[in-house]
XYZ file of C-alpha atoms in Angstrom:
782
model
C -71.667 2.727 -39.536
C -69.851 -0.592 -39.147
C -72.441 -3.199 -38.041
C -69.923 -5.133 -35.941
C -68.824 -2.000 -34.119
C -72.505 -1.229 -33.562
C -72.832 -4.642 -31.922
C -69.756 -3.850 -29.832
C -71.373 -0.648 -28.617
C -74.612 -2.480 -27.769
C -72.680 -5.162 -25.882
C -70.741 -2.538 -23.946
C -74.018 -0.844 -22.991
C -75.491 -4.188 -21.895
C -72.448 -4.912 -19.754
C -72.670 -1.455 -18.165
C -76.407 -1.922 -17.510
C -75.670 -5.323 -16.027
C -73.141 -3.643 -13.758
C -75.604 -0.911 -12.798
C -78.289 -3.424 -11.858
C -75.766 -5.317 -9.773
C -74.487 -2.088 -8.236
C -77.936 -0.934 -7.181
C -78.583 -4.399 -5.830
C -75.464 -4.342 -3.646
C -75.572 -0.601 -2.902
C -72.717 0.667 -5.039
C -74.742 3.770 -5.958
C -76.333 5.607 -3.127
C -79.410 7.708 -3.197
C -80.120 10.481 -0.733
C -80.220 9.188 2.786
C -79.761 10.301 6.346
C -76.526 12.165 6.889
C -74.047 11.149 9.556
C -73.983 14.607 11.124
C -76.103 14.958 14.239
C -78.053 18.186 14.689
C -77.593 18.069 18.461
C -75.723 21.159 19.617
C -72.352 19.972 21.000
C -71.559 20.334 24.684
C -68.622 22.581 23.868
C -69.005 24.741 20.758
C -65.822 24.982 18.714
C -65.146 28.374 17.131
C -63.211 27.123 14.090
C -65.464 24.199 13.234
C -68.897 25.333 14.457
C -68.992 29.136 14.482
C -66.528 30.516 11.967
C -68.107 28.743 8.959
C -71.415 30.447 9.781
C -69.896 33.889 10.224
C -67.785 33.478 7.082
C -70.680 32.422 4.871
C -73.288 34.868 6.163
C -71.488 37.822 7.732
C -67.952 38.434 6.445
C -69.023 40.001 3.159
C -70.218 43.087 5.061
C -68.454 42.675 8.405
C -65.200 40.920 7.538
C -61.577 41.725 6.616
C -62.332 43.952 3.591
C -62.437 47.499 4.971
C -63.826 48.862 1.686
C -66.962 46.736 1.952
C -67.447 46.893 5.713
C -70.846 48.151 6.888
C -71.794 49.999 10.065
C -68.157 49.950 11.168
C -68.674 46.428 12.485
C -65.977 43.800 12.077
C -66.640 40.338 13.500
C -63.751 38.326 12.082
C -61.486 39.549 14.910
C -62.034 39.336 18.649
C -61.186 42.955 19.554
C -63.584 44.695 17.158
C -66.331 42.112 17.756
C -66.379 42.873 21.516
C -65.983 46.631 21.099
C -68.736 49.227 21.379
C -70.596 49.594 18.074
C -69.513 52.849 16.350
C -73.026 53.619 15.125
C -74.830 52.352 18.260
C -73.124 53.782 21.382
C -73.663 51.625 24.459
C -74.323 48.496 22.420
C -72.063 45.608 21.542
C -72.179 42.928 18.866
C -71.071 40.294 21.388
C -71.283 40.390 25.178
C -69.526 37.369 26.602
C -71.929 35.048 28.418
C -74.999 37.173 27.574
C -76.681 36.466 24.239
C -79.679 38.624 25.216
C -77.439 41.695 25.410
C -75.523 40.830 22.220
C -76.663 42.690 19.123
C -75.430 39.826 16.961
C -77.836 37.354 18.573
C -80.683 39.868 18.732
C -80.365 40.603 15.013
C -80.165 36.968 13.871
C -83.326 36.138 15.815
C -85.266 39.274 14.844
C -88.250 39.013 12.504
C -88.205 42.741 11.698
C -86.935 43.117 8.062
C -85.192 46.368 9.037
C -83.368 44.685 11.921
C -82.744 41.070 10.940
C -79.356 39.777 9.926
C -78.445 38.708 7.372
C -80.722 41.278 5.677
C -83.491 39.832 3.474
C -82.040 41.292 0.262
C -78.799 39.353 0.785
C -80.612 36.076 -0.018
C -78.826 34.583 3.001
C -80.344 33.150 6.154
C -79.595 31.084 9.236
C -81.465 27.960 10.301
C -82.520 27.219 13.874
C -79.545 24.924 14.507
C -77.086 27.657 13.502
C -78.831 30.162 15.767
C -78.573 27.699 18.664
C -74.864 27.243 17.986
C -74.255 30.999 18.047
C -76.276 31.394 21.216
C -74.386 28.656 23.045
C -71.056 30.014 21.819
C -71.861 33.436 23.275
C -73.064 31.799 26.514
C -69.708 30.005 26.719
C -67.836 33.303 26.412
C -67.685 33.883 22.661
C -64.068 32.717 22.491
C -62.231 33.510 19.220
C -59.435 31.360 17.846
C -56.936 31.783 15.038
C -58.104 30.150 11.804
C -57.334 26.434 12.105
C -55.160 26.345 8.972
C -52.983 29.215 10.237
C -52.002 27.302 13.400
C -48.847 25.187 12.897
C -49.773 21.486 12.781
C -48.812 19.321 15.710
C -49.160 15.607 16.182
C -52.503 15.147 17.856
C -52.773 12.295 20.322
C -53.500 9.122 18.388
C -56.928 7.780 19.385
C -56.858 4.543 21.326
C -57.732 1.542 19.170
C -59.038 -1.505 21.011
C -60.016 -3.186 17.749
C -57.883 -5.677 15.836
C -58.436 -3.561 12.697
C -55.747 -1.137 11.642
C -52.066 -1.173 10.787
C -50.857 2.321 11.670
C -51.823 5.672 13.176
C -53.940 6.658 10.174
C -56.342 3.830 10.956
C -56.721 4.891 14.577
C -57.970 8.336 13.522
C -60.293 6.898 10.875
C -61.659 4.159 13.129
C -62.360 6.632 15.913
C -64.527 8.715 13.599
C -66.288 5.625 12.251
C -67.106 4.352 15.732
C -68.395 7.790 16.756
C -70.903 7.440 13.921
C -71.790 3.801 14.536
C -69.978 2.461 11.478
C -67.347 -0.195 10.820
C -64.595 -0.298 8.189
C -64.845 -2.484 5.101
C -62.934 -5.733 4.594
C -59.578 -5.725 2.858
C -59.688 -5.609 -0.950
C -58.755 -8.772 -2.852
C -55.219 -9.191 -4.188
C -56.059 -8.352 -7.801
C -57.840 -5.133 -6.868
C -55.136 -4.110 -4.421
C -52.136 -4.499 -6.719
C -53.971 -2.719 -9.541
C -54.829 0.131 -7.159
C -51.262 0.458 -5.866
C -49.766 0.317 -9.352
C -52.113 2.958 -10.754
C -51.542 5.259 -7.780
C -47.748 5.041 -7.822
C -46.912 4.617 -11.517
C -50.090 5.660 -13.333
C -49.914 2.327 -15.178
C -51.524 -1.084 -14.596
C -49.445 -3.943 -13.194
C -48.438 -6.815 -15.438
C -50.066 -10.217 -15.066
C -46.770 -11.567 -13.789
C -46.677 -8.951 -11.019
C -50.254 -9.750 -10.015
C -49.538 -13.490 -9.923
C -46.428 -13.024 -7.768
C -48.345 -10.807 -5.357
C -51.235 -13.282 -5.133
C -48.761 -16.040 -4.264
C -47.030 -14.079 -1.486
C -48.883 -14.506 1.806
C -46.228 -12.836 3.965
C -47.024 -9.775 6.064
C -44.360 -7.852 4.162
C -45.906 -8.562 0.742
C -47.680 -5.229 0.318
C -44.667 -3.260 1.511
C -42.443 -5.042 -1.020
C -44.905 -4.313 -3.821
C -45.057 -0.628 -2.850
C -41.257 -0.376 -2.711
C -40.977 -2.002 -6.129
C -43.341 0.472 -7.739
C -41.709 3.446 -5.970
C -38.365 2.365 -7.440
C -39.782 2.300 -10.970
C -38.937 5.208 -13.332
C -42.681 5.344 -14.030
C -43.148 6.708 -10.488
C -41.440 9.972 -11.427
C -43.606 10.243 -14.539
C -46.788 9.669 -12.526
C -45.932 12.326 -9.945
C -44.811 14.753 -12.632
C -48.166 14.426 -14.384
C -49.924 15.866 -11.328
C -47.286 18.583 -10.864
C -47.659 19.844 -14.453
C -51.186 21.075 -13.664
C -49.880 22.914 -10.595
C -46.995 24.384 -12.604
C -49.280 25.285 -15.599
C -46.809 23.587 -17.938
C -47.348 23.857 -21.701
C -45.334 23.637 -24.919
C -46.726 26.911 -26.222
C -46.838 30.491 -24.980
C -50.592 30.957 -25.057
C -52.590 34.049 -26.016
C -53.705 34.521 -29.625
C -50.552 33.608 -31.557
C -49.750 30.767 -29.126
C -46.243 30.072 -30.417
C -43.797 27.346 -29.445
C -41.576 27.343 -26.369
C -38.989 24.730 -25.362
C -39.728 24.089 -21.678
C -39.567 20.277 -21.827
C -36.056 20.064 -20.242
C -37.653 21.498 -17.080
C -40.211 18.661 -17.258
C -37.311 16.179 -17.510
C -35.906 17.738 -14.333
C -39.200 17.251 -12.462
C -39.265 13.553 -13.438
C -35.655 13.246 -12.294
C -36.371 15.029 -8.994
C -39.248 12.706 -8.129
C -37.345 9.572 -9.119
C -34.381 10.680 -7.013
C -36.865 11.241 -4.174
C -35.862 14.867 -3.766
C -37.569 15.886 -0.551
C -40.428 18.330 -0.881
C -38.755 21.250 0.909
C -35.764 21.072 -1.458
C -38.073 20.459 -4.444
C -39.869 23.733 -3.698
C -36.725 25.702 -2.842
C -35.011 24.868 -6.124
C -38.073 25.745 -8.170
C -38.746 29.013 -6.395
C -35.163 30.193 -5.978
C -32.585 27.731 -7.312
C -30.774 30.538 -9.088
C -30.228 32.347 -5.775
C -28.610 29.408 -3.991
C -24.880 29.853 -3.218
C -22.786 28.776 -6.230
C -25.927 27.652 -8.042
C -25.273 25.100 -10.774
C -27.237 24.631 -13.983
C -29.583 22.031 -12.480
C -30.631 24.365 -9.662
C -31.157 27.179 -12.167
C -33.111 24.911 -14.543
C -35.531 24.074 -11.726
C -36.636 27.738 -11.616
C -38.350 27.219 -14.968
C -41.344 26.531 -12.717
C -41.752 30.307 -12.358
C -41.656 30.888 -16.132
C -44.320 28.361 -17.181
C -47.004 31.058 -17.309
C -48.493 32.282 -20.631
C -46.425 34.919 -22.455
C -47.759 37.089 -25.250
C -46.062 37.080 -28.643
C -48.306 39.703 -30.226
C -47.174 43.142 -31.351
C -48.874 46.253 -30.053
C -49.107 45.196 -26.400
C -48.050 47.446 -23.541
C -44.814 46.027 -22.190
C -45.341 46.907 -18.539
C -48.936 45.644 -18.469
C -47.937 42.159 -19.576
C -44.765 42.060 -17.514
C -46.907 42.831 -14.484
C -49.353 40.089 -15.516
C -46.513 37.564 -15.408
C -45.597 38.609 -11.870
C -49.249 38.332 -10.862
C -49.351 34.804 -12.289
C -46.317 33.717 -10.276
C -47.827 35.204 -7.123
C -51.178 33.495 -7.660
C -49.486 30.164 -8.421
C -47.592 30.376 -5.138
C -50.876 30.968 -3.324
C -52.943 28.238 -4.955
C -50.324 25.605 -5.715
C -48.075 25.746 -2.658
C -49.802 27.631 0.170
C -53.360 26.595 -0.629
C -54.830 30.070 -0.154
C -56.647 32.393 -2.534
C -54.043 35.154 -2.634
C -55.490 36.427 -5.920
C -58.605 37.631 -4.085
C -56.487 40.414 -2.559
C -55.125 41.734 -5.858
C -57.723 44.510 -6.184
C -58.839 44.966 -2.556
C -58.385 43.472 0.881
C -59.426 39.822 0.996
C -63.100 39.642 1.918
C -62.746 36.523 4.059
C -59.117 35.807 4.961
C -56.774 38.112 6.944
C -54.788 39.055 3.825
C -54.716 42.711 2.855
C -54.128 44.152 -0.585
C -50.799 45.383 0.777
C -49.928 41.792 1.740
C -50.633 40.722 -1.830
C -48.215 43.222 -3.373
C -45.602 42.453 -0.739
C -45.722 38.833 -1.949
C -45.781 40.107 -5.543
C -42.553 42.011 -4.945
C -40.620 38.755 -4.372
C -41.220 37.861 -8.036
C -40.934 41.363 -9.456
C -37.208 41.512 -10.167
C -36.739 38.979 -12.953
C -35.117 40.513 -16.013
C -37.933 39.911 -18.497
C -40.131 41.922 -20.856
C -43.848 41.819 -21.521
C -43.096 41.137 -25.205
C -39.723 39.712 -26.222
C -40.085 38.371 -29.765
C -43.031 38.010 -32.120
C -44.318 34.737 -33.512
C -42.707 35.110 -36.935
C -39.278 35.546 -35.383
C -39.923 32.625 -33.048
C -40.634 30.377 -36.013
C -37.038 30.799 -37.158
C -35.679 29.081 -34.046
C -35.995 25.354 -33.376
C -35.894 25.719 -29.607
C -37.363 29.009 -28.497
C -37.317 30.675 -25.083
C -37.863 34.255 -23.966
C -35.026 35.803 -21.956
C -33.796 35.115 -19.391
C -32.926 31.571 -20.395
C -30.176 28.969 -20.127
C -28.858 26.853 -22.977
C -28.557 23.088 -22.513
C -25.607 21.848 -24.547
C -24.224 18.381 -25.285
C -21.680 18.957 -22.534
C -24.467 19.704 -20.037
C -26.482 16.620 -21.014
C -23.407 14.489 -20.465
C -22.672 16.108 -17.104
C -24.752 18.010 -14.560
C -27.918 17.720 -16.686
C -27.449 14.077 -17.680
C -31.123 13.368 -16.938
C -32.228 15.493 -19.921
C -33.169 13.314 -22.886
C -31.751 15.569 -25.602
C -30.768 14.803 -29.185
C -27.025 14.993 -29.687
C -25.978 18.166 -31.474
C -29.019 20.206 -30.454
C -28.684 23.091 -28.014
C -31.948 23.755 -26.197
C -32.975 27.056 -24.638
C -35.099 26.943 -21.473
C -36.660 29.915 -19.681
C -35.473 30.361 -16.087
C -35.303 33.028 -13.387
C -32.509 35.607 -13.237
C -33.116 38.646 -11.073
C -31.858 42.041 -12.191
C -31.605 45.047 -9.883
C -34.476 45.209 -7.364
C -37.504 46.809 -8.953
C -39.896 49.034 -6.958
C -43.266 47.456 -6.177
C -46.479 49.278 -5.329
C -50.013 48.543 -4.250
C -51.945 48.902 -7.504
C -55.198 50.755 -6.945
C -58.021 48.386 -7.942
C -55.328 46.087 -9.300
C -54.473 48.377 -12.231
C -50.787 48.196 -13.161
C -50.811 51.860 -14.292
C -52.292 53.228 -11.055
C -49.609 52.674 -8.389
C -50.276 53.606 -4.783
C -48.239 52.870 -1.660
C -44.718 51.581 -2.246
C -44.076 48.149 -0.695
C -41.190 45.719 -0.217
C -40.973 41.925 0.082
C -42.940 40.575 3.027
C -45.443 37.856 3.974
C -48.850 37.925 5.697
C -48.345 37.953 9.471
C -51.570 36.004 9.943
C -49.836 33.015 8.345
C -46.268 33.430 9.638
C -44.244 36.624 10.125
C -41.236 36.972 7.824
C -38.101 36.668 9.950
C -35.558 39.490 9.894
C -32.891 36.798 9.503
C -34.184 35.813 6.047
C -33.003 37.533 2.852
C -35.747 39.618 1.283
C -35.725 37.748 -1.991
C -37.117 34.534 -3.448
C -34.640 32.421 -1.489
C -35.873 33.992 1.735
C -39.437 33.365 0.552
C -38.625 29.693 -0.094
C -37.117 29.388 3.381
C -40.256 30.980 4.859
C -42.459 28.550 2.918
C -40.507 25.487 4.082
C -40.143 26.666 7.671
C -41.643 24.001 9.934
C -43.633 26.740 11.659
C -45.348 27.612 8.387
C -48.830 26.193 9.011
C -49.797 25.669 5.373
C -47.075 24.113 3.224
C -46.954 20.592 4.664
C -50.718 20.455 5.266
C -51.460 21.466 1.687
C -49.111 18.913 0.122
C -50.214 16.077 2.397
C -53.819 16.893 1.616
C -53.191 16.980 -2.141
C -51.392 13.630 -1.911
C -54.361 12.209 -0.024
C -56.689 13.544 -2.729
C -54.549 11.880 -5.423
C -55.023 8.525 -3.703
C -58.589 8.862 -2.421
C -60.160 11.138 -5.035
C -60.972 13.696 -2.352
C -58.781 15.541 0.111
C -59.219 15.532 3.883
C -59.887 19.182 3.042
C -62.065 18.941 -0.051
C -61.050 22.382 -1.360
C -57.434 21.371 -1.963
C -56.529 24.846 -3.249
C -58.280 26.838 -0.521
C -57.405 26.366 3.136
C -58.818 29.791 3.945
C -61.968 30.691 5.813
C -64.187 29.971 2.790
C -62.543 26.604 2.141
C -63.929 23.290 3.352
C -63.217 22.169 6.871
C -61.104 19.016 7.244
C -63.163 15.883 7.730
C -60.420 14.432 9.965
C -58.510 17.439 11.365
C -56.456 15.393 13.823
C -55.350 13.022 11.077
C -54.394 15.864 8.724
C -52.285 17.576 11.373
C -50.668 14.284 12.425
C -49.718 13.471 8.835
C -48.385 16.983 8.171
C -46.249 16.964 11.311
C -45.056 13.418 10.607
C -44.164 14.386 7.026
C -41.960 17.226 8.268
C -40.428 15.026 10.980
C -39.348 12.661 8.210
C -37.651 15.499 6.325
C -40.455 16.082 3.809
C -39.892 12.615 2.278
C -42.577 12.122 -0.397
C -42.015 8.383 -0.881
C -42.255 7.907 2.882
C -45.580 9.740 2.922
C -47.031 7.652 0.084
C -45.950 4.383 1.644
C -47.292 5.425 5.054
C -50.749 6.012 3.596
C -50.712 2.888 1.427
C -49.749 0.635 4.317
C -52.840 1.704 6.236
C -55.894 -0.530 6.465
C -57.890 2.536 5.436
C -56.218 2.575 2.011
C -56.431 -1.201 1.597
C -60.190 -1.505 2.144
C -62.640 -2.824 -0.417
C -64.536 -0.155 -2.360
C -67.855 -2.019 -2.163
C -70.701 0.154 -0.918
C -73.008 -1.759 1.390
C -76.638 -0.722 1.997
C -75.595 0.465 5.452
C -72.894 2.751 4.061
C -75.150 3.857 1.241
C -77.582 5.186 3.821
C -75.131 6.542 6.370
C -72.289 7.977 4.281
C -72.958 7.921 0.524
C -70.048 10.290 -0.241
C -67.580 8.236 1.817
C -66.571 11.220 3.926
C -65.912 8.945 6.896
C -63.698 6.568 4.856
C -65.505 3.361 5.746
C -64.515 1.989 2.330
C -61.987 2.639 -0.414
C -62.985 5.194 -3.053
C -63.905 4.407 -6.616
C -63.394 7.065 -9.303
C -62.642 7.465 -12.995
C -59.026 7.816 -14.052
C -57.713 10.915 -15.825
C -57.572 11.104 -19.607
C -53.806 10.617 -19.513
C -54.087 7.493 -17.358
C -56.828 5.999 -19.528
C -54.753 6.408 -22.681
C -51.594 5.107 -20.989
C -53.530 2.150 -19.568
C -54.598 1.046 -23.034
C -51.154 1.555 -24.522
C -49.591 -0.454 -21.684
C -52.012 -3.389 -21.766
C -51.819 -3.615 -25.567
C -48.019 -3.681 -25.522
C -47.761 -0.463 -27.543
C -46.425 1.783 -24.795
C -42.960 3.217 -25.444
C -41.403 3.512 -21.982
C -38.603 5.918 -22.905
C -38.137 8.521 -20.139
C -38.071 12.247 -20.874
C -37.374 14.172 -24.027
C -39.082 16.587 -26.351
C -42.885 16.560 -26.522
C -44.480 14.260 -29.089
C -47.587 14.479 -31.269
C -49.799 11.388 -31.250
C -53.022 11.087 -33.227
C -55.652 13.803 -33.036
C -58.511 14.726 -35.406
C -57.216 16.520 -38.503
C -57.677 20.253 -38.943
C -58.106 21.303 -35.305
C -55.015 23.525 -35.145
C -55.908 25.103 -38.471
C -59.395 25.929 -37.205
C -58.052 27.704 -34.119
C -55.118 29.429 -35.816
C -55.026 33.216 -35.375
C -54.704 33.690 -39.116
C -52.002 33.502 -41.763
C -48.901 31.422 -41.078
C -47.774 33.164 -37.914
C -45.679 31.113 -35.548
C -44.767 27.449 -35.640
C -47.996 25.864 -34.438
C -50.348 26.490 -37.347
C -50.682 22.875 -38.499
C -50.661 19.631 -36.518
C -48.601 16.839 -38.067
C -48.723 13.573 -36.071
C -45.480 11.817 -35.310
C -44.564 8.461 -36.755
C -43.432 5.230 -35.131
C -42.455 5.632 -31.441
C -43.702 9.209 -31.040
C -47.243 7.869 -31.318
C -46.865 5.577 -28.310
C -45.094 7.645 -25.657
C -46.808 8.237 -22.307
C -49.401 10.999 -22.321
C -47.119 13.038 -20.060
C -45.071 13.813 -23.172
C -47.955 14.781 -25.464
C -47.498 18.249 -26.961
C -49.566 20.770 -24.990
C -50.828 23.767 -26.958
C -52.669 26.135 -24.638
C -55.325 27.300 -27.092
C -56.062 23.702 -28.059
C -54.834 21.094 -25.555
C -54.920 17.413 -26.552
C -58.625 16.761 -27.263
C -58.577 13.180 -25.988
C -57.502 14.557 -22.601
C -59.674 17.674 -22.400
C -62.708 15.447 -23.035
C -61.725 13.766 -19.751
C -61.460 17.109 -17.898
C -57.807 18.064 -18.406
C -57.299 21.849 -17.924
C -55.898 24.264 -20.519
C -52.938 25.043 -18.234
C -53.449 28.779 -18.649
C -53.087 29.029 -14.884
C -52.335 26.874 -11.850
C -54.810 24.043 -11.228
C -54.671 21.785 -8.177
C -57.888 19.857 -8.647
C -59.480 18.590 -11.842
C -63.222 18.331 -12.054
C -64.617 14.901 -12.785
C -67.485 14.689 -15.253
C -69.318 11.923 -17.037
C -70.411 12.919 -20.544
C -71.444 11.209 -23.804
C -68.347 12.659 -25.466
C -66.207 10.471 -23.232
C -68.017 7.338 -24.397
C -67.659 8.452 -28.024
C -63.930 9.001 -27.544
C -63.479 5.532 -26.067
C -65.410 4.017 -28.969
C -63.792 5.931 -31.818
C -60.389 7.343 -30.852
C -57.803 6.028 -33.321
C -55.233 5.375 -30.600
C -57.663 3.217 -28.646
C -58.820 1.302 -31.730
C -55.192 0.656 -32.599
C -54.499 -0.592 -29.068
C -57.406 -3.034 -29.366
C -56.079 -4.247 -32.738
C -52.514 -4.772 -31.552
C -53.655 -6.570 -28.402
C -55.869 -8.821 -30.543
C -52.953 -9.582 -32.868
C -50.711 -10.530 -29.960
C -53.385 -12.706 -28.350
C -54.307 -14.516 -31.568
C -50.643 -15.309 -32.133
C -50.257 -16.872 -28.681
C -53.613 -18.612 -28.110
C -55.690 -21.055 -30.141
C -59.289 -21.579 -28.984
C -61.948 -18.902 -28.715
C -62.372 -19.474 -24.975
C -58.647 -19.084 -24.332
C -58.486 -16.000 -26.549
C -61.272 -14.152 -24.766
C -60.149 -15.174 -21.280
C -56.534 -14.139 -21.971
C -57.681 -10.831 -23.454
C -59.745 -10.107 -20.337
C -56.839 -10.893 -17.980
C -54.414 -8.714 -19.911
C -56.717 -5.708 -19.679
C -58.259 -6.024 -16.207
C -55.522 -8.036 -14.467
C -58.017 -10.527 -13.048
C -59.827 -13.658 -14.164
C -63.270 -13.130 -15.711
C -66.357 -14.390 -13.917
C -68.261 -17.178 -15.619
C -71.124 -14.894 -16.666
C -68.704 -12.294 -18.042
C -66.789 -14.900 -20.012
C -69.929 -16.444 -21.512
C -71.232 -13.066 -22.643
C -67.933 -12.069 -24.226
C -67.470 -15.460 -25.904
C -70.920 -15.208 -27.463
C -70.068 -11.773 -28.761
C -66.731 -12.940 -30.142
C -68.321 -15.912 -31.930
C -71.016 -13.673 -33.414
C -68.411 -11.155 -34.636
C -66.259 -13.970 -36.035
C -69.169 -15.356 -38.037
C -69.914 -11.907 -39.447
C -66.335 -11.202 -40.509
C -65.956 -14.677 -42.008
C -68.682 -13.713 -44.481
C -67.131 -10.308 -45.220
C -63.338 -10.412 -44.960
C -63.082 -7.031 -46.646
C -64.884 -5.455 -43.699
C -62.431 -7.163 -41.361
C -59.451 -5.803 -43.290
C -60.953 -2.313 -43.187
C -61.312 -2.498 -39.422
C -57.762 -3.824 -39.016
C -56.352 -0.844 -40.917
C -56.728 1.373 -37.830
C -53.455 2.951 -36.702
C -49.879 2.983 -37.956
C -48.557 -0.047 -36.103
C -47.690 -2.882 -38.446
C -50.373 -5.403 -39.295
C -49.516 -8.986 -38.298
C -50.098 -11.877 -40.658
C -52.954 -13.306 -38.627
C -56.369 -14.464 -39.796
C -58.333 -11.256 -40.629
C -61.732 -12.506 -39.447
C -60.478 -13.896 -36.140
C -58.285 -10.896 -35.412
C -61.031 -8.386 -36.225
C -63.530 -10.261 -34.037
C -61.077 -10.301 -31.142
C -60.250 -6.620 -31.735
C -63.910 -5.710 -31.240
C -64.019 -7.903 -28.136
C -61.002 -6.036 -26.768
C -62.721 -2.756 -27.549
C -65.741 -3.862 -25.530
C -63.535 -4.622 -22.517
C -61.657 -1.320 -22.924
C -65.025 0.457 -22.792
C -66.101 -1.145 -19.516
C -66.494 1.141 -16.538
C -64.130 -1.078 -14.553
C -61.350 -0.523 -17.078
C -61.318 3.257 -16.790
C -61.964 3.301 -13.037
C -59.599 3.058 -10.099
C -61.243 1.163 -7.275
């Protein structure tokens, strides 16, 4: 173990501990404290926000939408059945408006008799006294039912009056109103260095340059932040940043998945997504082209290419499979992706039976399924050995991107001249019959169904074509209550680390309630009023005082709102694996900013693909060979994604496999992440190259360390930070001066050319850079 790198690790730990001590001192980390929610029963009980969550959690499993699991004939998720005479108890009613004493529901939840009480003891569920009081008052007030909040089209709620001088737009009025209701005040505005770094990371996924930060710090005009936002939105890196989040939704990968996991050439579709975002294609058109571009009148190749979204699912390449089983699986995947990624509902829960919590029947599920059931595809098209013979492989149906295309309608595709690339797309054949599959089994068809949508969300108009284009028009209808809400919420989660609805993929009854329902509806309605303009939405949020707050957690906020649900401060959370890698490439000067093109293969530990290979030499992905030169330094967006073994330096930081649609990554903190930051070859190389550049430009040790710090963190170091790092640098320099061979060994990391700088000084500064790269602040957006 290299003794100097051991010192680097110790120093990094000391700096982190120093930060922790300071954080606990100023309240950055909160312990358990009093919640902000009062247990006083409200004067008017709200069905959606007070009552329905209780019924959903404790009652719907046996008395909800799923007829197959319903007990005693009682259904309490709908007003009619809940007020009707109980089938098994003539003369009695679950709910009697205004009379809790005569309501079986209230009698059962307050009973102490094990044979009578609800929920029953063996369910392991129970109600507390506050919940019983809520239900009692609700019945006293008439037991009014309402449609699920997320199934009511959003309207612009009245903006709360703001008598304070804090706030820059409507967002702040909603947030401030909630803060004042809970006796809290917003945080001060973040400093210039923090703010420009935050904006840059959110819009481009990359840090700002020192020059950008200096210009911003010197601009005291009111329009300064707006100009900075506009500049970043105009950058090609914006499209790459937004595409990175969409790839999880679209379950994009460069391989088919399953056991053989062979190659597929879907990257031209990825180039289209980057292009669409950079052209600011509005969200309704963005969805329409991806769902049904091939069905548009006189569809051109770009509109057809966009439908590759529907073909990103895993596809088997193994012999011996049952064609219809796997073909049906692909249709199921497209249906589930629509539910999770676009509508924000758990459609998949109705595949085998009626949804247990939401008003979506199994018939509804297969009616949605039938929209995607007509594509002319097979469960198994070509095996892995055959696929290996083709450079660019795609299962039918596909389009071919030629030189002529890349010089014309598909000019945004970064394709090598002379290569023709096949890309999987949608192409419907004759309409295929669809059925309700008993228990979800493809080989046990029941009732025949046609294309339709759940009425509880929005009835499917007779004026719409019963195909994917009609479905896309239904999804982007301004009366659809989900589409705009879901996208606005996911955008909010991208910026704040948490959505206004925390369960960003589930707006159903079992999902989280919005913390600021009026704000969510206002933003969704405003988004649609501005023609689904994504850049408008981002700028609107970023111009708010809410977004521009400091992330410091005061003792008051630590006690009152440790999870920052009320938004009294800006969030602070770790960046994704892709952003961390790109951050280090960018600050070191290594990043290759070429846009689009075929996926690349940067460094990864040797032998991983061989270990997970299905056996023999089947397919094209049996051995990983890293690229050379520029392929090593492209943005992580372009890293080759093999489903059975995604890039390890990203999965360590919680990247998904992309086997299915994901709208929210988990965020963990594990020792493996620290080990990756300390030992990953790409990160060591970035530290070396940055050290080389700095040594070439600066002379003294103090200037070297200070310049290194500014390049990485885009701010000046504090005196204590600088002293600590200078001491470390001087100690490392003395050690390497005595053992230049050890310095040369350290400087051999990576393929980038070695500069003719002093080995001892460069190695010492490389370790200092590595320490800064390992700081919590470096990998955190705050």
